CSV table of N, CA and C in Angstrom, one decimal:
chain,number,residue,atom,x,y,z
F,1,UNK,N,-67.2,7.7,100.3
F,1,UNK,CA,-66.0,7.8,100.3
F,1,UNK,C,-64.9,8.1,98.8
F,2,UNK,N,-65.7,9.3,98.0
F,2,UNK,CA,-64.7,9.6,97.2
F,2,UNK,C,-63.8,10.9,97.9
F,3,UNK,N,-64.2,11.2,99.1
F,3,UNK,CA,-63.6,13.0,99.6
F,3,UNK,C,-62.0,12.1,100.3
F,4,UNK,N,-61.5,12.5,100.7
F,4,UNK,CA,-60.5,12.1,101.7
F,4,UNK,C,-61.0,11.8,102.8
F,5,UNK,N,-60.2,10.7,102.8
F,5,UNK,CA,-60.5,9.6,104.2
F,5,UNK,C,-60.0,10.3,105.6
F,6,UNK,N,-60.6,10.6,106.7
F,6,UNK,CA,-60.3,11.5,107.7
F,6,UNK,C,-59.6,10.3,109.1
F,7,UNK,N,-59.1,9.5,109.5
F,7,UNK,CA,-58.9,8.8,110.1
F,7,UNK,C,-58.7,9.9,112.0
F,8,UNK,N,-59.6,8.9,113.1
F,8,UNK,CA,-59.0,9.3,114.5
F,8,UNK,C,-57.8,8.6,115.0
F,9,UNK,N,-57.3,9.0,116.2
F,9,UNK,CA,-56.0,8.3,116.6
F,9,UNK,C,-55.9,8.7,118.1
F,10,UNK,N,-55.6,8.0,118.4
F,10,UNK,CA,-55.7,7.8,120.4
F,10,UNK,C,-57.6,7.7,120.5
F,11,UNK,N,-58.4,7.2,119.9
F,11,UNK,CA,-60.0,7.3,120.7
F,11,UNK,C,-59.4,5.6,121.2
F,12,UNK,N,-60.3,5.6,122.4
F,12,UNK,CA,-59.3,5.2,123.4
F,12,UNK,C,-60.3,3.6,123.3
F,13,UNK,N,-61.8,3.6,122.8
F,13,UNK,CA,-62.4,2.9,122.5
F,13,UNK,C,-62.8,2.5,120.9
F,14,UNK,N,-61.1,2.6,120.3
F,14,UNK,CA,-61.4,2.1,118.7
F,14,UNK,C,-61.3,0.9,118.5
F,15,UNK,N,-62.0,-0.1,117.8
F,15,UNK,CA,-62.0,-1.3,117.3
F,15,UNK,C,-62.4,-1.6,116.1
F,16,UNK,N,-62.1,-2.3,115.3
F,16,UNK,CA,-62.1,-2.9,114.0
F,16,UNK,C,-63.5,-3.4,113.8
F,17,UNK,N,-64.2,-3.1,112.6
F,17,UNK,CA,-65.3,-4.2,112.7
F,17,UNK,C,-64.7,-4.9,111.8
F,18,UNK,N,-63.4,-5.2,110.9
F,18,UNK,CA,-63.4,-6.3,110.3
F,18,UNK,C,-62.1,-7.0,110.5
F,19,UNK,N,-61.0,-6.6,111.4
F,19,UNK,CA,-60.0,-7.6,112.2
F,19,UNK,C,-60.2,-7.3,113.1
F,20,UNK,N,-60.7,-6.8,114.5
F,20,UNK,CA,-61.3,-7.1,115.6
F,20,UNK,C,-60.6,-6.4,116.5
F,21,UNK,N,-59.3,-5.3,115.8
F,21,UNK,CA,-57.8,-5.1,116.6
F,21,UNK,C,-58.9,-4.2,117.6
F,22,UNK,N,-57.9,-3.6,119.0
F,22,UNK,CA,-58.4,-2.5,119.5
F,22,UNK,C,-57.2,-2.3,120.1
F,23,UNK,N,-56.2,-3.1,119.9
F,23,UNK,CA,-55.1,-2.4,120.5
F,23,UNK,C,-53.9,-1.9,119.1
F,24,UNK,N,-52.8,-1.1,119.4
F,24,UNK,CA,-52.0,-1.4,118.1
F,24,UNK,C,-51.2,-2.6,118.5
F,25,UNK,N,-51.3,-3.1,117.2
F,25,UNK,CA,-50.5,-4.5,116.8
F,25,UNK,C,-48.8,-4.4,116.9
F,26,UNK,N,-48.3,-3.6,117.0
F,26,UNK,CA,-47.1,-3.0,117.2
F,26,UNK,C,-46.8,-3.2,119.0
F,27,UNK,N,-46.0,-4.1,119.3
F,27,UNK,CA,-45.6,-4.1,120.6
F,27,UNK,C,-44.8,-2.7,121.0
F,28,UNK,N,-44.2,-2.0,120.3
F,28,UNK,CA,-43.5,-1.2,120.9
F,28,UNK,C,-44.0,0.0,121.2
F,29,UNK,N,-45.5,0.0,120.7
F,29,UNK,CA,-46.8,1.3,120.6
F,29,UNK,C,-47.9,0.8,121.7
F,30,UNK,N,-47.7,1.5,122.5
F,30,UNK,CA,-48.8,1.3,123.5
F,30,UNK,C,-50.1,2.7,123.5
F,31,UNK,N,-50.6,2.0,122.2
F,31,UNK,CA,-52.1,3.1,121.8
F,31,UNK,C,-53.3,2.3,121.5
F,32,UNK,N,-53.8,3.1,121.0
F,32,UNK,CA,-55.9,2.6,120.5
F,32,UNK,C,-54.9,2.3,118.7
F,33,UNK,N,-55.8,1.6,118.5
F,33,UNK,CA,-55.3,1.3,116.9
F,33,UNK,C,-56.4,2.9,116.2
F,34,UNK,N,-55.6,3.4,115.4
F,34,UNK,CA,-56.3,4.7,114.0
F,34,UNK,C,-57.3,4.0,113.4
F,35,UNK,N,-58.5,4.5,113.4
F,35,UNK,CA,-59.7,4.2,112.7
F,35,UNK,C,-60.0,5.0,112.0
F,36,UNK,N,-61.4,4.9,110.9
F,36,UNK,CA,-62.3,5.7,110.5
F,36,UNK,C,-63.5,5.4,110.8
F,37,UNK,N,-64.1,6.0,110.4
F,37,UNK,CA,-65.6,6.0,109.9
F,37,UNK,C,-66.4,5.8,108.9
F,38,UNK,N,-67.0,4.7,109.0
F,38,UNK,CA,-67.7,4.7,107.3
F,38,UNK,C,-69.3,3.9,107.3
F,39,UNK,N,-69.9,4.7,106.7
F,39,UNK,CA,-71.5,4.2,106.4
F,39,UNK,C,-71.6,3.5,105.2
F,40,UNK,N,-71.7,2.0,106.1
F,40,UNK,CA,-72.2,1.1,104.6
F,40,UNK,C,-73.8,0.3,105.0
F,41,UNK,N,-74.0,0.3,104.0
F,41,UNK,CA,-75.6,-0.4,103.8
F,41,UNK,C,-76.4,0.6,104.9
F,42,UNK,N,-76.7,1.8,105.4
F,42,UNK,CA,-77.2,2.3,106.4
F,42,UNK,C,-76.4,2.1,108.0
F,43,UNK,N,-75.3,1.5,108.3
F,43,UNK,CA,-75.0,1.1,109.0
F,43,UNK,C,-73.7,1.9,109.2
F,44,UNK,N,-72.8,2.5,110.4
F,44,UNK,CA,-71.8,3.2,110.7
F,44,UNK,C,-70.6,2.5,111.3
F,45,UNK,N,-70.2,2.0,110.3
F,45,UNK,CA,-68.6,1.2,110.7
F,45,UNK,C,-67.5,1.4,111.1
F,46,UNK,N,-66.7,0.5,111.9
F,46,UNK,CA,-65.3,1.9,112.1
F,46,UNK,C,-63.9,0.6,112.0
F,47,UNK,N,-63.2,1.0,110.5
F,47,UNK,CA,-62.3,0.4,110.4
F,47,UNK,C,-61.1,0.9,110.4
F,48,UNK,N,-60.1,-0.3,111.1
F,48,UNK,CA,-58.5,0.4,111.4
F,48,UNK,C,-57.7,0.7,110.1
F,49,UNK,N,-56.8,1.7,110.3
F,49,UNK,CA,-56.1,2.0,108.9
F,49,UNK,C,-55.6,0.9,108.2
F,50,UNK,N,-54.9,-0.2,108.6
F,50,UNK,CA,-54.4,-1.3,107.9
F,50,UNK,C,-55.9,-1.7,106.9
F,51,UNK,N,-57.2,-2.1,107.4
F,51,UNK,CA,-58.1,-2.7,106.9
F,51,UNK,C,-58.5,-1.9,105.7
F,52,UNK,N,-58.4,-0.5,106.2
F,52,UNK,CA,-59.1,0.3,105.2
F,52,UNK,C,-58.1,0.5,104.4
F,53,UNK,N,-56.8,-0.1,104.3
F,53,UNK,CA,-55.8,0.4,103.0
F,53,UNK,C,-55.9,-1.1,101.8
F,54,UNK,N,-55.6,-2.3,103.3
F,54,UNK,CA,-56.1,-3.0,102.4
F,54,UNK,C,-57.0,-3.4,101.5
F,55,UNK,N,-58.7,-2.6,101.5
F,55,UNK,CA,-59.4,-2.8,100.9
F,55,UNK,C,-59.4,-1.8,99.6
F,56,UNK,N,-58.4,-0.6,99.9
F,56,UNK,CA,-58.3,-0.3,99.1
F,56,UNK,C,-57.0,-0.9,98.1
F,57,UNK,N,-56.1,-1.3,98.3
F,57,UNK,CA,-55.5,-2.2,97.4
F,57,UNK,C,-56.2,-2.6,97.0
F,58,UNK,N,-57.1,-3.8,97.3
F,58,UNK,CA,-58.0,-4.9,96.5
F,58,UNK,C,-58.9,-4.3,95.5
F,59,UNK,N,-58.9,-3.2,96.0
F,59,UNK,CA,-60.1,-2.4,95.1
F,59,UNK,C,-59.1,-2.2,93.5
F,60,UNK,N,-58.2,-1.0,93.8
F,60,UNK,CA,-56.8,-0.8,92.8
F,60,UNK,C,-57.1,-2.2,92.3
F,61,UNK,N,-56.0,-3.1,92.6
F,61,UNK,CA,-56.0,-5.0,92.0
F,61,UNK,C,-57.0,-4.8,91.1
F,62,UNK,N,-58.2,-4.8,91.6
F,62,UNK,CA,-59.6,-5.6,90.8
F,62,UNK,C,-59.9,-5.1,89.8
F,63,UNK,N,-59.8,-3.8,89.6
F,63,UNK,CA,-60.7,-2.5,89.1
F,63,UNK,C,-62.0,-2.1,89.4
F,64,UNK,N,-62.5,-2.8,90.6
F,64,UNK,CA,-63.4,-2.3,91.8
F,64,UNK,C,-63.4,-1.5,92.6
F,65,UNK,N,-64.7,-0.7,92.4
F,65,UNK,CA,-64.7,0.4,93.3
F,65,UNK,C,-63.9,0.4,95.1
F,66,UNK,N,-63.7,1.2,96.3
F,66,UNK,CA,-63.5,0.7,97.4
F,66,UNK,C,-65.2,1.2,98.0
F,67,UNK,N,-65.4,1.9,97.6
F,67,UNK,CA,-66.7,1.3,98.0
F,67,UNK,C,-67.8,-0.2,98.1
F,68,UNK,N,-67.2,-0.8,96.4
F,68,UNK,CA,-67.5,-2.0,96.3
F,68,UNK,C,-67.0,-3.1,97.4
F,69,UNK,N,-66.0,-2.6,97.3
F,69,UNK,CA,-64.9,-4.2,98.2
F,69,UNK,C,-65.4,-3.7,99.5
F,70,UNK,N,-65.3,-2.6,100.3
F,70,UNK,CA,-65.5,-2.2,101.2
F,70,UNK,C,-67.2,-3.2,101.9
F,71,UNK,N,-68.0,-2.8,100.9
F,71,UNK,CA,-69.9,-3.2,101.1
F,71,UNK,C,-70.0,-4.8,101.1
F,72,UNK,N,-68.9,-5.3,99.8
F,72,UNK,CA,-68.5,-6.8,99.7
F,72,UNK,C,-68.5,-7.2,100.8
F,73,UNK,N,-67.1,-7.1,101.5
F,73,UNK,CA,-66.6,-7.9,102.8
F,73,UNK,C,-67.9,-7.3,103.8
F,74,UNK,N,-68.3,-6.4,103.9
F,74,UNK,CA,-69.0,-6.2,104.9
F,74,UNK,C,-70.2,-7.1,104.8
F,75,UNK,N,-70.8,-7.6,104.0
F,75,UNK,CA,-71.9,-8.5,103.9
F,75,UNK,C,-71.3,-9.6,103.9
F,76,UNK,N,-70.2,-9.9,103.8
F,76,UNK,CA,-69.9,-11.2,103.5
F,76,UNK,C,-69.6,-11.7,105.1
F,77,UNK,N,-69.3,-10.6,105.8
F,77,UNK,CA,-68.9,-11.1,107.3
F,77,UNK,C,-70.2,-10.4,107.6
F,78,UNK,N,-71.3,-10.2,107.6
F,78,UNK,CA,-72.7,-10.2,108.4
F,78,UNK,C,-73.1,-12.0,107.9
F,79,UNK,N,-73.1,-12.2,107.0
F,79,UNK,CA,-73.9,-13.5,106.4
F,79,UNK,C,-73.2,-14.4,107.7
F,80,UNK,N,-71.7,-14.3,107.1
F,80,UNK,CA,-70.9,-15.4,107.9
F,80,UNK,C,-71.5,-15.4,109.4
F,81,UNK,N,-71.2,-14.4,109.6
F,81,UNK,CA,-72.0,-14.5,111.3
F,81,UNK,C,-73.4,-15.0,111.3
F,82,UNK,N,-74.1,-14.8,110.7
F,82,UNK,CA,-75.8,-15.1,110.7
F,82,UNK,C,-75.7,-17.0,110.7
F,83,UNK,N,-74.6,-17.3,109.7
F,83,UNK,CA,-74.2,-18.9,109.4
F,83,UNK,C,-73.4,-20.0,111.1
F,84,UNK,N,-72.2,-18.8,111.4
F,84,UNK,CA,-71.5,-19.3,112.5
F,84,UNK,C,-72.4,-19.1,113.8
């Protein structure tokens, strides 16, 4: 993720691993969400543009790398899914 991240527009099967969105949250736009593909812990995950930039903001504010913030969030999500 050190390179410029590429985002995919108008992919009908888009979904976000973190927020579970599949549709654009803005009611004036009837289109799929914008997503990007990432590899985390040898798994391919898809993140919406909002979650990606939220993680980037946390990384900038905390001094952690974007990779570590996304990995931590992904690992926490997996752990919570096992518990629930």
